[in-house]
Amino acid sequence: MDFIHTILGIPHLLSHLLFCCCGLLFCCCGLVILHFPVGLLLVGVFRGISQGLTFYVLLLHLIFQLYILGLQLL
């Protein structure tokens, strides 16, 4: 999450609140979707998208951490 603070300039606490609010929003959407017949299909799609996004966010975080480490070694 350090790259979010440094690149976007978002304060540390605000970024945590932002991610918590997004998480709660996705949970509420998931609960609403479960009441519909196609809910299970959509939940599967959303779960796949969220896992994919999590992977890419972690990968970007690793790349930025390595970049910052490389700058510190110079």
mmCIF file with all atom_site columns, N, CA and C in Angstrom:
data_model
loop_
_atom_site.group_PDB
_atom_site.id
_atom_site.type_symbol
_atom_site.label_atom_id
_atom_site.label_alt_id
_atom_site.label_comp_id
_atom_site.label_asym_id
_atom_site.label_entity_id
_atom_site.label_seq_id
_atom_site.pdbx_PDB_ins_code
_atom_site.Cartn_x
_atom_site.Cartn_y
_atom_site.Cartn_z
_atom_site.occupancy
_atom_site.B_iso_or_equiv
_atom_site.pdbx_formal_charge
_atom_site.auth_seq_id
_atom_site.auth_comp_id
_atom_site.auth_asym_id
_atom_site.auth_atom_id
_atom_site.pdbx_PDB_model_num
ATOM 1   N N  . MET A 1 1  ? 0.818   -1.194  0.000   1.00 0.00 ? 1  MET A N  1
ATOM 2   C CA . MET A 1 1  ? 0.000   0.000   0.000   1.00 0.00 ? 1  MET A CA 1
ATOM 3   C C  . MET A 1 1  ? 0.867   1.266   0.000   1.00 0.00 ? 1  MET A C  1
ATOM 4   N N  . ASP A 1 2  ? 2.174   1.100   0.173   1.00 0.00 ? 2  ASP A N  1
ATOM 5   C CA . ASP A 1 2  ? 3.046   2.277   0.205   1.00 0.00 ? 2  ASP A CA 1
ATOM 6   C C  . ASP A 1 2  ? 3.017   3.033   -1.107  1.00 0.00 ? 2  ASP A C  1
ATOM 7   N N  . PHE A 1 3  ? 2.909   2.296   -2.232  1.00 0.00 ? 3  PHE A N  1
ATOM 8   C CA . PHE A 1 3  ? 2.929   2.980   -3.524  1.00 0.00 ? 3  PHE A CA 1
ATOM 9   C C  . PHE A 1 3  ? 1.694   3.856   -3.712  1.00 0.00 ? 3  PHE A C  1
ATOM 10  N N  . ILE A 1 4  ? 0.578   3.497   -3.074  1.00 0.00 ? 4  ILE A N  1
ATOM 11  C CA . ILE A 1 4  ? -0.626  4.321   -3.174  1.00 0.00 ? 4  ILE A CA 1
ATOM 12  C C  . ILE A 1 4  ? -0.382  5.659   -2.482  1.00 0.00 ? 4  ILE A C  1
ATOM 13  N N  . HIS A 1 5  ? 0.301   5.607   -1.347  1.00 0.00 ? 5  HIS A N  1
ATOM 14  C CA . HIS A 1 5  ? 0.568   6.840   -0.609  1.00 0.00 ? 5  HIS A CA 1
ATOM 15  C C  . HIS A 1 5  ? 1.567   7.711   -1.360  1.00 0.00 ? 5  HIS A C  1
ATOM 16  N N  . THR A 1 6  ? 2.618   7.087   -1.911  1.00 0.00 ? 6  THR A N  1
ATOM 17  C CA . THR A 1 6  ? 3.668   7.878   -2.546  1.00 0.00 ? 6  THR A CA 1
ATOM 18  C C  . THR A 1 6  ? 3.262   8.362   -3.935  1.00 0.00 ? 6  THR A C  1
ATOM 19  N N  . ILE A 1 7  ? 2.645   7.509   -4.732  1.00 0.00 ? 7  ILE A N  1
ATOM 20  C CA . ILE A 1 7  ? 2.298   7.884   -6.106  1.00 0.00 ? 7  ILE A CA 1
ATOM 21  C C  . ILE A 1 7  ? 1.071   8.796   -6.129  1.00 0.00 ? 7  ILE A C  1
ATOM 22  N N  . LEU A 1 8  ? 0.006   8.405   -5.413  1.00 0.00 ? 8  LEU A N  1
ATOM 23  C CA . LEU A 1 8  ? -1.232  9.171   -5.452  1.00 0.00 ? 8  LEU A CA 1
ATOM 24  C C  . LEU A 1 8  ? -1.279  10.283  -4.413  1.00 0.00 ? 8  LEU A C  1
ATOM 25  N N  . GLY A 1 9  ? -0.396  10.222  -3.427  1.00 0.00 ? 9  GLY A N  1
ATOM 26  C CA . GLY A 1 9  ? -0.377  11.258  -2.400  1.00 0.00 ? 9  GLY A CA 1
ATOM 27  C C  . GLY A 1 9  ? -1.550  11.188  -1.442  1.00 0.00 ? 9  GLY A C  1
ATOM 28  N N  . ILE A 1 10 ? -2.116  9.995   -1.256  1.00 0.00 ? 10 ILE A N  1
ATOM 29  C CA . ILE A 1 10 ? -3.252  9.824   -0.346  1.00 0.00 ? 10 ILE A CA 1
ATOM 30  C C  . ILE A 1 10 ? -2.705  9.565   1.062   1.00 0.00 ? 10 ILE A C  1
ATOM 31  N N  . PRO A 1 11 ? -3.210  10.276  2.079   1.00 0.00 ? 11 PRO A N  1
ATOM 32  C CA . PRO A 1 11 ? -2.763  10.011  3.456   1.00 0.00 ? 11 PRO A CA 1
ATOM 33  C C  . PRO A 1 11 ? -3.027  8.567   3.863   1.00 0.00 ? 11 PRO A C  1
ATOM 34  N N  . HIS A 1 12 ? -2.218  8.055   4.774   1.00 0.00 ? 12 HIS A N  1
ATOM 35  C CA . HIS A 1 12 ? -2.252  6.643   5.161   1.00 0.00 ? 12 HIS A CA 1
ATOM 36  C C  . HIS A 1 12 ? -3.621  6.222   5.686   1.00 0.00 ? 12 HIS A C  1
ATOM 37  N N  . LEU A 1 13 ? -4.169  6.952   6.645   1.00 0.00 ? 13 LEU A N  1
ATOM 38  C CA . LEU A 1 13 ? -5.457  6.590   7.243   1.00 0.00 ? 13 LEU A CA 1
ATOM 39  C C  . LEU A 1 13 ? -6.592  6.677   6.231   1.00 0.00 ? 13 LEU A C  1
ATOM 40  N N  . LEU A 1 14 ? -6.544  7.699   5.380   1.00 0.00 ? 14 LEU A N  1
ATOM 41  C CA . LEU A 1 14 ? -7.591  7.871   4.374   1.00 0.00 ? 14 LEU A CA 1
ATOM 42  C C  . LEU A 1 14 ? -7.604  6.701   3.392   1.00 0.00 ? 14 LEU A C  1
ATOM 43  N N  . SER A 1 15 ? -6.423  6.204   3.024   1.00 0.00 ? 15 SER A N  1
ATOM 44  C CA . SER A 1 15 ? -6.386  5.079   2.082   1.00 0.00 ? 15 SER A CA 1
ATOM 45  C C  . SER A 1 15 ? -6.969  3.823   2.719   1.00 0.00 ? 15 SER A C  1
ATOM 46  N N  . HIS A 1 16 ? -6.707  3.599   4.011   1.00 0.00 ? 16 HIS A N  1
ATOM 47  C CA . HIS A 1 16 ? -7.296  2.442   4.684   1.00 0.00 ? 16 HIS A CA 1
ATOM 48  C C  . HIS A 1 16 ? -8.817  2.562   4.756   1.00 0.00 ? 16 HIS A C  1
ATOM 49  N N  . LEU A 1 17 ? -9.311  3.754   5.050   1.00 0.00 ? 17 LEU A N  1
ATOM 50  C CA . LEU A 1 17 ? -10.760 3.966   5.090   1.00 0.00 ? 17 LEU A CA 1
ATOM 51  C C  . LEU A 1 17 ? -11.388 3.757   3.716   1.00 0.00 ? 17 LEU A C  1
ATOM 52  N N  . LEU A 1 18 ? -10.682 4.205   2.678   1.00 0.00 ? 18 LEU A N  1
ATOM 53  C CA . LEU A 1 18 ? -11.176 4.039   1.316   1.00 0.00 ? 18 LEU A CA 1
ATOM 54  C C  . LEU A 1 18 ? -11.301 2.562   0.957   1.00 0.00 ? 18 LEU A C  1
ATOM 55  N N  . PHE A 1 19 ? -10.265 1.768   1.282   1.00 0.00 ? 19 PHE A N  1
ATOM 56  C CA . PHE A 1 19 ? -10.313 0.349   0.978   1.00 0.00 ? 19 PHE A CA 1
ATOM 57  C C  . PHE A 1 19 ? -11.377 -0.368  1.798   1.00 0.00 ? 19 PHE A C  1
ATOM 58  N N  . CYS A 1 20 ? -11.548 0.030   3.068   1.00 0.00 ? 20 CYS A N  1
ATOM 59  C CA . CYS A 1 20 ? -12.596 -0.581  3.904   1.00 0.00 ? 20 CYS A CA 1
ATOM 60  C C  . CYS A 1 20 ? -13.981 -0.283  3.346   1.00 0.00 ? 20 CYS A C  1
ATOM 61  N N  . CYS A 1 21 ? -14.206 0.956   2.917   1.00 0.00 ? 21 CYS A N  1
ATOM 62  C CA . CYS A 1 21 ? -15.512 1.323   2.351   1.00 0.00 ? 21 CYS A CA 1
ATOM 63  C C  . CYS A 1 21 ? -15.785 0.559   1.065   1.00 0.00 ? 21 CYS A C  1
ATOM 64  N N  . CYS A 1 22 ? -14.754 0.411   0.217   1.00 0.00 ? 22 CYS A N  1
ATOM 65  C CA . CYS A 1 22 ? -14.932 -0.363  -1.018  1.00 0.00 ? 22 CYS A CA 1
ATOM 66  C C  . CYS A 1 22 ? -15.251 -1.816  -0.700  1.00 0.00 ? 22 CYS A C  1
ATOM 67  N N  . GLY A 1 23 ? -14.574 -2.374  0.303   1.00 0.00 ? 23 GLY A N  1
ATOM 68  C CA . GLY A 1 23 ? -14.845 -3.753  0.701   1.00 0.00 ? 23 GLY A CA 1
ATOM 69  C C  . GLY A 1 23 ? -16.269 -3.937  1.193   1.00 0.00 ? 23 GLY A C  1
ATOM 70  N N  . LEU A 1 24 ? -16.746 -3.000  2.017   1.00 0.00 ? 24 LEU A N  1
ATOM 71  C CA . LEU A 1 24 ? -18.117 -3.073  2.515   1.00 0.00 ? 24 LEU A CA 1
ATOM 72  C C  . LEU A 1 24 ? -19.128 -2.940  1.385   1.00 0.00 ? 24 LEU A C  1
ATOM 73  N N  . LEU A 1 25 ? -18.823 -2.083  0.421   1.00 0.00 ? 25 LEU A N  1
ATOM 74  C CA . LEU A 1 25 ? -19.707 -1.910  -0.721  1.00 0.00 ? 25 LEU A CA 1
ATOM 75  C C  . LEU A 1 25 ? -19.824 -3.205  -1.522  1.00 0.00 ? 25 LEU A C  1
ATOM 76  N N  . PHE A 1 26 ? -18.679 -3.872  -1.771  1.00 0.00 ? 26 PHE A N  1
ATOM 77  C CA . PHE A 1 26 ? -18.714 -5.137  -2.499  1.00 0.00 ? 26 PHE A CA 1
ATOM 78  C C  . PHE A 1 26 ? -19.453 -6.206  -1.717  1.00 0.00 ? 26 PHE A C  1
ATOM 79  N N  . CYS A 1 27 ? -19.308 -6.227  -0.388  1.00 0.00 ? 27 CYS A N  1
ATOM 80  C CA . CYS A 1 27 ? -20.040 -7.203  0.433   1.00 0.00 ? 27 CYS A CA 1
ATOM 81  C C  . CYS A 1 27 ? -21.546 -6.975  0.327   1.00 0.00 ? 27 CYS A C  1
ATOM 82  N N  . CYS A 1 28 ? -21.967 -5.716  0.416   1.00 0.00 ? 28 CYS A N  1
ATOM 83  C CA . CYS A 1 28 ? -23.401 -5.407  0.312   1.00 0.00 ? 28 CYS A CA 1
ATOM 84  C C  . CYS A 1 28 ? -23.943 -5.781  -1.061  1.00 0.00 ? 28 CYS A C  1
ATOM 85  N N  . CYS A 1 29 ? -23.182 -5.482  -2.116  1.00 0.00 ? 29 CYS A N  1
ATOM 86  C CA . CYS A 1 29 ? -23.615 -5.852  -3.471  1.00 0.00 ? 29 CYS A CA 1
ATOM 87  C C  . CYS A 1 29 ? -23.731 -7.360  -3.593  1.00 0.00 ? 29 CYS A C  1
ATOM 88  N N  . GLY A 1 30 ? -22.779 -8.086  -2.994  1.00 0.00 ? 30 GLY A N  1
ATOM 89  C CA . GLY A 1 30 ? -22.827 -9.542  -3.044  1.00 0.00 ? 30 GLY A CA 1
ATOM 90  C C  . GLY A 1 30 ? -24.048 -10.098 -2.349  1.00 0.00 ? 30 GLY A C  1
ATOM 91  N N  . LEU A 1 31 ? -24.426 -9.518  -1.208  1.00 0.00 ? 31 LEU A N  1
ATOM 92  C CA . LEU A 1 31 ? -25.606 -9.987  -0.480  1.00 0.00 ? 31 LEU A CA 1
ATOM 93  C C  . LEU A 1 31 ? -26.882 -9.714  -1.267  1.00 0.00 ? 31 LEU A C  1
ATOM 94  N N  . VAL A 1 32 ? -26.942 -8.571  -1.935  1.00 0.00 ? 32 VAL A N  1
ATOM 95  C CA . VAL A 1 32 ? -28.121 -8.253  -2.744  1.00 0.00 ? 32 VAL A CA 1
ATOM 96  C C  . VAL A 1 32 ? -28.210 -9.193  -3.934  1.00 0.00 ? 32 VAL A C  1
ATOM 97  N N  . ILE A 1 33 ? -27.075 -9.460  -4.576  1.00 0.00 ? 33 ILE A N  1
ATOM 98  C CA . ILE A 1 33 ? -27.060 -10.312 -5.765  1.00 0.00 ? 33 ILE A CA 1
ATOM 99  C C  . ILE A 1 33 ? -27.496 -11.744 -5.425  1.00 0.00 ? 33 ILE A C  1
ATOM 100 N N  . LEU A 1 34 ? -27.164 -12.214 -4.200  1.00 0.00 ? 34 LEU A N  1
ATOM 101 C CA . LEU A 1 34 ? -27.492 -13.593 -3.825  1.00 0.00 ? 34 LEU A CA 1
ATOM 102 C C  . LEU A 1 34 ? -28.995 -13.856 -3.808  1.00 0.00 ? 34 LEU A C  1
ATOM 103 N N  . HIS A 1 35 ? -29.813 -12.818 -3.724  1.00 0.00 ? 35 HIS A N  1
ATOM 104 C CA . HIS A 1 35 ? -31.264 -13.009 -3.680  1.00 0.00 ? 35 HIS A CA 1
ATOM 105 C C  . HIS A 1 35 ? -31.853 -13.265 -5.066  1.00 0.00 ? 35 HIS A C  1
ATOM 106 N N  . PHE A 1 36 ? -31.085 -13.064 -6.111  1.00 0.00 ? 36 PHE A N  1
ATOM 107 C CA . PHE A 1 36 ? -31.581 -13.266 -7.465  1.00 0.00 ? 36 PHE A CA 1
ATOM 108 C C  . PHE A 1 36 ? -31.166 -14.644 -7.980  1.00 0.00 ? 36 PHE A C  1
ATOM 109 N N  . PRO A 1 37 ? -31.901 -15.223 -8.916  1.00 0.00 ? 37 PRO A N  1
ATOM 110 C CA . PRO A 1 37 ? -31.576 -16.560 -9.432  1.00 0.00 ? 37 PRO A CA 1
ATOM 111 C C  . PRO A 1 37 ? -30.200 -16.642 -10.078 1.00 0.00 ? 37 PRO A C  1
ATOM 112 N N  . VAL A 1 38 ? -29.775 -15.571 -10.734 1.00 0.00 ? 38 VAL A N  1
ATOM 113 C CA . VAL A 1 38 ? -28.471 -15.599 -11.391 1.00 0.00 ? 38 VAL A CA 1
ATOM 114 C C  . VAL A 1 38 ? -27.361 -15.169 -10.426 1.00 0.00 ? 38 VAL A C  1
ATOM 115 N N  . GLY A 1 39 ? -27.722 -15.083 -9.134  1.00 0.00 ? 39 GLY A N  1
ATOM 116 C CA . GLY A 1 39 ? -26.774 -14.608 -8.134  1.00 0.00 ? 39 GLY A CA 1
ATOM 117 C C  . GLY A 1 39 ? -25.508 -15.434 -8.054  1.00 0.00 ? 39 GLY A C  1
ATOM 118 N N  . LEU A 1 40 ? -25.672 -16.764 -8.104  1.00 0.00 ? 40 LEU A N  1
ATOM 119 C CA . LEU A 1 40 ? -24.498 -17.619 -7.969  1.00 0.00 ? 40 LEU A CA 1
ATOM 120 C C  . LEU A 1 40 ? -23.523 -17.427 -9.127  1.00 0.00 ? 40 LEU A C  1
ATOM 121 N N  . LEU A 1 41 ? -24.049 -17.264 -10.320 1.00 0.00 ? 41 LEU A N  1
ATOM 122 C CA . LEU A 1 41 ? -23.190 -17.023 -11.474 1.00 0.00 ? 41 LEU A CA 1
ATOM 123 C C  . LEU A 1 41 ? -22.441 -15.704 -11.324 1.00 0.00 ? 41 LEU A C  1
ATOM 124 N N  . LEU A 1 42 ? -23.169 -14.659 -10.927 1.00 0.00 ? 42 LEU A N  1
ATOM 125 C CA . LEU A 1 42 ? -22.539 -13.351 -10.776 1.00 0.00 ? 42 LEU A CA 1
ATOM 126 C C  . LEU A 1 42 ? -21.523 -13.341 -9.642  1.00 0.00 ? 42 LEU A C  1
ATOM 127 N N  . VAL A 1 43 ? -21.827 -14.055 -8.555  1.00 0.00 ? 43 VAL A N  1
ATOM 128 C CA . VAL A 1 43 ? -20.878 -14.131 -7.447  1.00 0.00 ? 43 VAL A CA 1
ATOM 129 C C  . VAL A 1 43 ? -19.598 -14.821 -7.908  1.00 0.00 ? 43 VAL A C  1
ATOM 130 N N  . GLY A 1 44 ? -19.745 -15.862 -8.711  1.00 0.00 ? 44 GLY A N  1
ATOM 131 C CA . GLY A 1 44 ? -18.564 -16.527 -9.253  1.00 0.00 ? 44 GLY A CA 1
ATOM 132 C C  . GLY A 1 44 ? -17.737 -15.596 -10.122 1.00 0.00 ? 44 GLY A C  1
ATOM 133 N N  . VAL A 1 45 ? -18.422 -14.809 -10.955 1.00 0.00 ? 45 VAL A N  1
ATOM 134 C CA . VAL A 1 45 ? -17.724 -13.853 -11.816 1.00 0.00 ? 45 VAL A CA 1
ATOM 135 C C  . VAL A 1 45 ? -17.014 -12.799 -10.971 1.00 0.00 ? 45 VAL A C  1
ATOM 136 N N  . PHE A 1 46 ? -17.735 -12.238 -9.978  1.00 0.00 ? 46 PHE A N  1
ATOM 137 C CA . PHE A 1 46 ? -17.134 -11.215 -9.119  1.00 0.00 ? 46 PHE A CA 1
ATOM 138 C C  . PHE A 1 46 ? -15.974 -11.778 -8.313  1.00 0.00 ? 46 PHE A C  1
ATOM 139 N N  . ARG A 1 47 ? -16.100 -13.019 -7.866  1.00 0.00 ? 47 ARG A N  1
ATOM 140 C CA . ARG A 1 47 ? -15.022 -13.635 -7.099  1.00 0.00 ? 47 ARG A CA 1
ATOM 141 C C  . ARG A 1 47 ? -13.783 -13.806 -7.972  1.00 0.00 ? 47 ARG A C  1
ATOM 142 N N  . GLY A 1 48 ? -13.991 -14.221 -9.205  1.00 0.00 ? 48 GLY A N  1
ATOM 143 C CA . GLY A 1 48 ? -12.859 -14.354 -10.123 1.00 0.00 ? 48 GLY A CA 1
ATOM 144 C C  . GLY A 1 48 ? -12.205 -13.013 -10.417 1.00 0.00 ? 48 GLY A C  1
ATOM 145 N N  . ILE A 1 49 ? -13.033 -11.989 -10.621 1.00 0.00 ? 49 ILE A N  1
ATOM 146 C CA . ILE A 1 49 ? -12.490 -10.656 -10.892 1.00 0.00 ? 49 ILE A CA 1
ATOM 147 C C  . ILE A 1 49 ? -11.726 -10.142 -9.669  1.00 0.00 ? 49 ILE A C  1
ATOM 148 N N  . SER A 1 50 ? -12.289 -10.322 -8.474  1.00 0.00 ? 50 SER A N  1
ATOM 149 C CA . SER A 1 50 ? -11.631 -9.796  -7.280  1.00 0.00 ? 50 SER A CA 1
ATOM 150 C C  . SER A 1 50 ? -10.322 -10.529 -7.004  1.00 0.00 ? 50 SER A C  1
ATOM 151 N N  . GLN A 1 51 ? -10.286 -11.850 -7.259  1.00 0.00 ? 51 GLN A N  1
ATOM 152 C CA . GLN A 1 51 ? -9.036  -12.585 -7.066  1.00 0.00 ? 51 GLN A CA 1
ATOM 153 C C  . GLN A 1 51 ? -7.993  -12.147 -8.082  1.00 0.00 ? 51 GLN A C  1
ATOM 154 N N  . GLY A 1 52 ? -8.432  -11.912 -9.315  1.00 0.00 ? 52 GLY A N  1
ATOM 155 C CA . GLY A 1 52 ? -7.501  -11.431 -10.330 1.00 0.00 ? 52 GLY A CA 1
ATOM 156 C C  . GLY A 1 52 ? -6.968  -10.057 -9.997  1.00 0.00 ? 52 GLY A C  1
ATOM 157 N N  . LEU A 1 53 ? -7.850  -9.160  -9.542  1.00 0.00 ? 53 LEU A N  1
ATOM 158 C CA . LEU A 1 53 ? -7.411  -7.813  -9.166  1.00 0.00 ? 53 LEU A CA 1
ATOM 159 C C  . LEU A 1 53 ? -6.472  -7.855  -7.974  1.00 0.00 ? 53 LEU A C  1
ATOM 160 N N  . THR A 1 54 ? -6.773  -8.730  -7.016  1.00 0.00 ? 54 THR A N  1
ATOM 161 C CA . THR A 1 54 ? -5.889  -8.863  -5.855  1.00 0.00 ? 54 THR A CA 1
ATOM 162 C C  . THR A 1 54 ? -4.505  -9.294  -6.283  1.00 0.00 ? 54 THR A C  1
ATOM 163 N N  . PHE A 1 55 ? -4.435  -10.245 -7.218  1.00 0.00 ? 55 PHE A N  1
ATOM 164 C CA . PHE A 1 55 ? -3.141  -10.713 -7.715  1.00 0.00 ? 55 PHE A CA 1
ATOM 165 C C  . PHE A 1 55 ? -2.371  -9.575  -8.371  1.00 0.00 ? 55 PHE A C  1
ATOM 166 N N  . TYR A 1 56 ? -3.046  -8.801  -9.224  1.00 0.00 ? 56 TYR A N  1
ATOM 167 C CA . TYR A 1 56 ? -2.354  -7.719  -9.917  1.00 0.00 ? 56 TYR A CA 1
ATOM 168 C C  . TYR A 1 56 ? -1.941  -6.596  -8.971  1.00 0.00 ? 56 TYR A C  1
ATOM 169 N N  . VAL A 1 57 ? -2.761  -6.304  -7.960  1.00 0.00 ? 57 VAL A N  1
ATOM 170 C CA . VAL A 1 57 ? -2.388  -5.280  -6.981  1.00 0.00 ? 57 VAL A CA 1
ATOM 171 C C  . VAL A 1 57 ? -1.162  -5.727  -6.192  1.00 0.00 ? 57 VAL A C  1
ATOM 172 N N  . LEU A 1 58 ? -1.146  -6.996  -5.785  1.00 0.00 ? 58 LEU A N  1
ATOM 173 C CA . LEU A 1 58 ? 0.018   -7.505  -5.069  1.00 0.00 ? 58 LEU A CA 1
ATOM 174 C C  . LEU A 1 58 ? 1.258   -7.505  -5.957  1.00 0.00 ? 58 LEU A C  1
ATOM 175 N N  . LEU A 1 59 ? 1.077   -7.838  -7.234  1.00 0.00 ? 59 LEU A N  1
ATOM 176 C CA . LEU A 1 59 ? 2.205   -7.821  -8.167  1.00 0.00 ? 59 LEU A CA 1
ATOM 177 C C  . LEU A 1 59 ? 2.731   -6.405  -8.356  1.00 0.00 ? 59 LEU A C  1
ATOM 178 N N  . LEU A 1 60 ? 1.827   -5.438  -8.521  1.00 0.00 ? 60 LEU A N  1
ATOM 179 C CA . LEU A 1 60 ? 2.252   -4.037  -8.643  1.00 0.00 ? 60 LEU A CA 1
ATOM 180 C C  . LEU A 1 60 ? 2.951   -3.563  -7.374  1.00 0.00 ? 60 LEU A C  1
ATOM 181 N N  . HIS A 1 61 ? 2.451   -3.978  -6.223  1.00 0.00 ? 61 HIS A N  1
ATOM 182 C CA . HIS A 1 61 ? 3.065   -3.605  -4.957  1.00 0.00 ? 61 HIS A CA 1
ATOM 183 C C  . HIS A 1 61 ? 4.496   -4.149  -4.884  1.00 0.00 ? 61 HIS A C  1
ATOM 184 N N  . LEU A 1 62 ? 4.674   -5.396  -5.299  1.00 0.00 ? 62 LEU A N  1
ATOM 185 C CA . LEU A 1 62 ? 6.007   -6.003  -5.299  1.00 0.00 ? 62 LEU A CA 1
ATOM 186 C C  . LEU A 1 62 ? 6.943   -5.271  -6.251  1.00 0.00 ? 62 LEU A C  1
ATOM 187 N N  . ILE A 1 63 ? 6.451   -4.929  -7.440  1.00 0.00 ? 63 ILE A N  1
ATOM 188 C CA . ILE A 1 63 ? 7.275   -4.216  -8.415  1.00 0.00 ? 63 ILE A CA 1
ATOM 189 C C  . ILE A 1 63 ? 7.702   -2.857  -7.871  1.00 0.00 ? 63 ILE A C  1
ATOM 190 N N  . PHE A 1 64 ? 6.768   -2.128  -7.266  1.00 0.00 ? 64 PHE A N  1
ATOM 191 C CA . PHE A 1 64 ? 7.109   -0.813  -6.714  1.00 0.00 ? 64 PHE A CA 1
ATOM 192 C C  . PHE A 1 64 ? 8.074   -0.934  -5.539  1.00 0.00 ? 64 PHE A C  1
ATOM 193 N N  . GLN A 1 65 ? 7.894   -1.969  -4.712  1.00 0.00 ? 65 GLN A N  1
ATOM 194 C CA . GLN A 1 65 ? 8.815   -2.163  -3.592  1.00 0.00 ? 65 GLN A CA 1
ATOM 195 C C  . GLN A 1 65 ? 10.221  -2.460  -4.103  1.00 0.00 ? 65 GLN A C  1
ATOM 196 N N  . LEU A 1 66 ? 10.332  -3.295  -5.149  1.00 0.00 ? 66 LEU A N  1
ATOM 197 C CA . LEU A 1 66 ? 11.644  -3.586  -5.733  1.00 0.00 ? 66 LEU A CA 1
ATOM 198 C C  . LEU A 1 66 ? 12.245  -2.343  -6.370  1.00 0.00 ? 66 LEU A C  1
ATOM 199 N N  . TYR A 1 67 ? 11.415  -1.526  -7.000  1.00 0.00 ? 67 TYR A N  1
ATOM 200 C CA . TYR A 1 67 ? 11.883  -0.285  -7.612  1.00 0.00 ? 67 TYR A CA 1
ATOM 201 C C  . TYR A 1 67 ? 12.432  0.674   -6.549  1.00 0.00 ? 67 TYR A C  1
ATOM 202 N N  . ILE A 1 68 ? 11.687  0.815   -5.445  1.00 0.00 ? 68 ILE A N  1
ATOM 203 C CA . ILE A 1 68 ? 12.125  1.695   -4.363  1.00 0.00 ? 68 ILE A CA 1
ATOM 204 C C  . ILE A 1 68 ? 13.402  1.154   -3.725  1.00 0.00 ? 68 ILE A C  1
ATOM 205 N N  . LEU A 1 69 ? 13.478  -0.161  -3.555  1.00 0.00 ? 69 LEU A N  1
ATOM 206 C CA . LEU A 1 69 ? 14.683  -0.771  -3.008  1.00 0.00 ? 69 LEU A CA 1
ATOM 207 C C  . LEU A 1 69 ? 15.871  -0.532  -3.934  1.00 0.00 ? 69 LEU A C  1
ATOM 208 N N  . GLY A 1 70 ? 15.636  -0.649  -5.231  1.00 0.00 ? 70 GLY A N  1
ATOM 209 C CA . GLY A 1 70 ? 16.703  -0.382  -6.201  1.00 0.00 ? 70 GLY A CA 1
ATOM 210 C C  . GLY A 1 70 ? 17.172  1.055   -6.141  1.00 0.00 ? 70 GLY A C  1
ATOM 211 N N  . LEU A 1 71 ? 16.245  1.990   -5.965  1.00 0.00 ? 71 LEU A N  1
ATOM 212 C CA . LEU A 1 71 ? 16.636  3.396   -5.844  1.00 0.00 ? 71 LEU A CA 1
ATOM 213 C C  . LEU A 1 71 ? 17.441  3.641   -4.574  1.00 0.00 ? 71 LEU A C  1
ATOM 214 N N  . GLN A 1 72 ? 17.099  2.932   -3.503  1.00 0.00 ? 72 GLN A N  1
ATOM 215 C CA . GLN A 1 72 ? 17.830  3.108   -2.254  1.00 0.00 ? 72 GLN A CA 1
ATOM 216 C C  . GLN A 1 72 ? 19.241  2.538   -2.358  1.00 0.00 ? 72 GLN A C  1
ATOM 217 N N  . LEU A 1 73 ? 19.414  1.465   -3.133  1.00 0.00 ? 73 LEU A N  1
ATOM 218 C CA . LEU A 1 73 ? 20.733  0.857   -3.289  1.00 0.00 ? 73 LEU A CA 1
ATOM 219 C C  . LEU A 1 73 ? 21.650  1.707   -4.153  1.00 0.00 ? 73 LEU A C  1
ATOM 220 N N  . LEU A 1 74 ? 21.072  2.548   -5.016  1.00 0.00 ? 74 LEU A N  1
ATOM 221 C CA . LEU A 1 74 ? 21.897  3.434   -5.841  1.00 0.00 ? 74 LEU A CA 1
ATOM 222 C C  . LEU A 1 74 ? 22.432  4.525   -4.965  1.00 0.00 ? 74 LEU A C  1
#
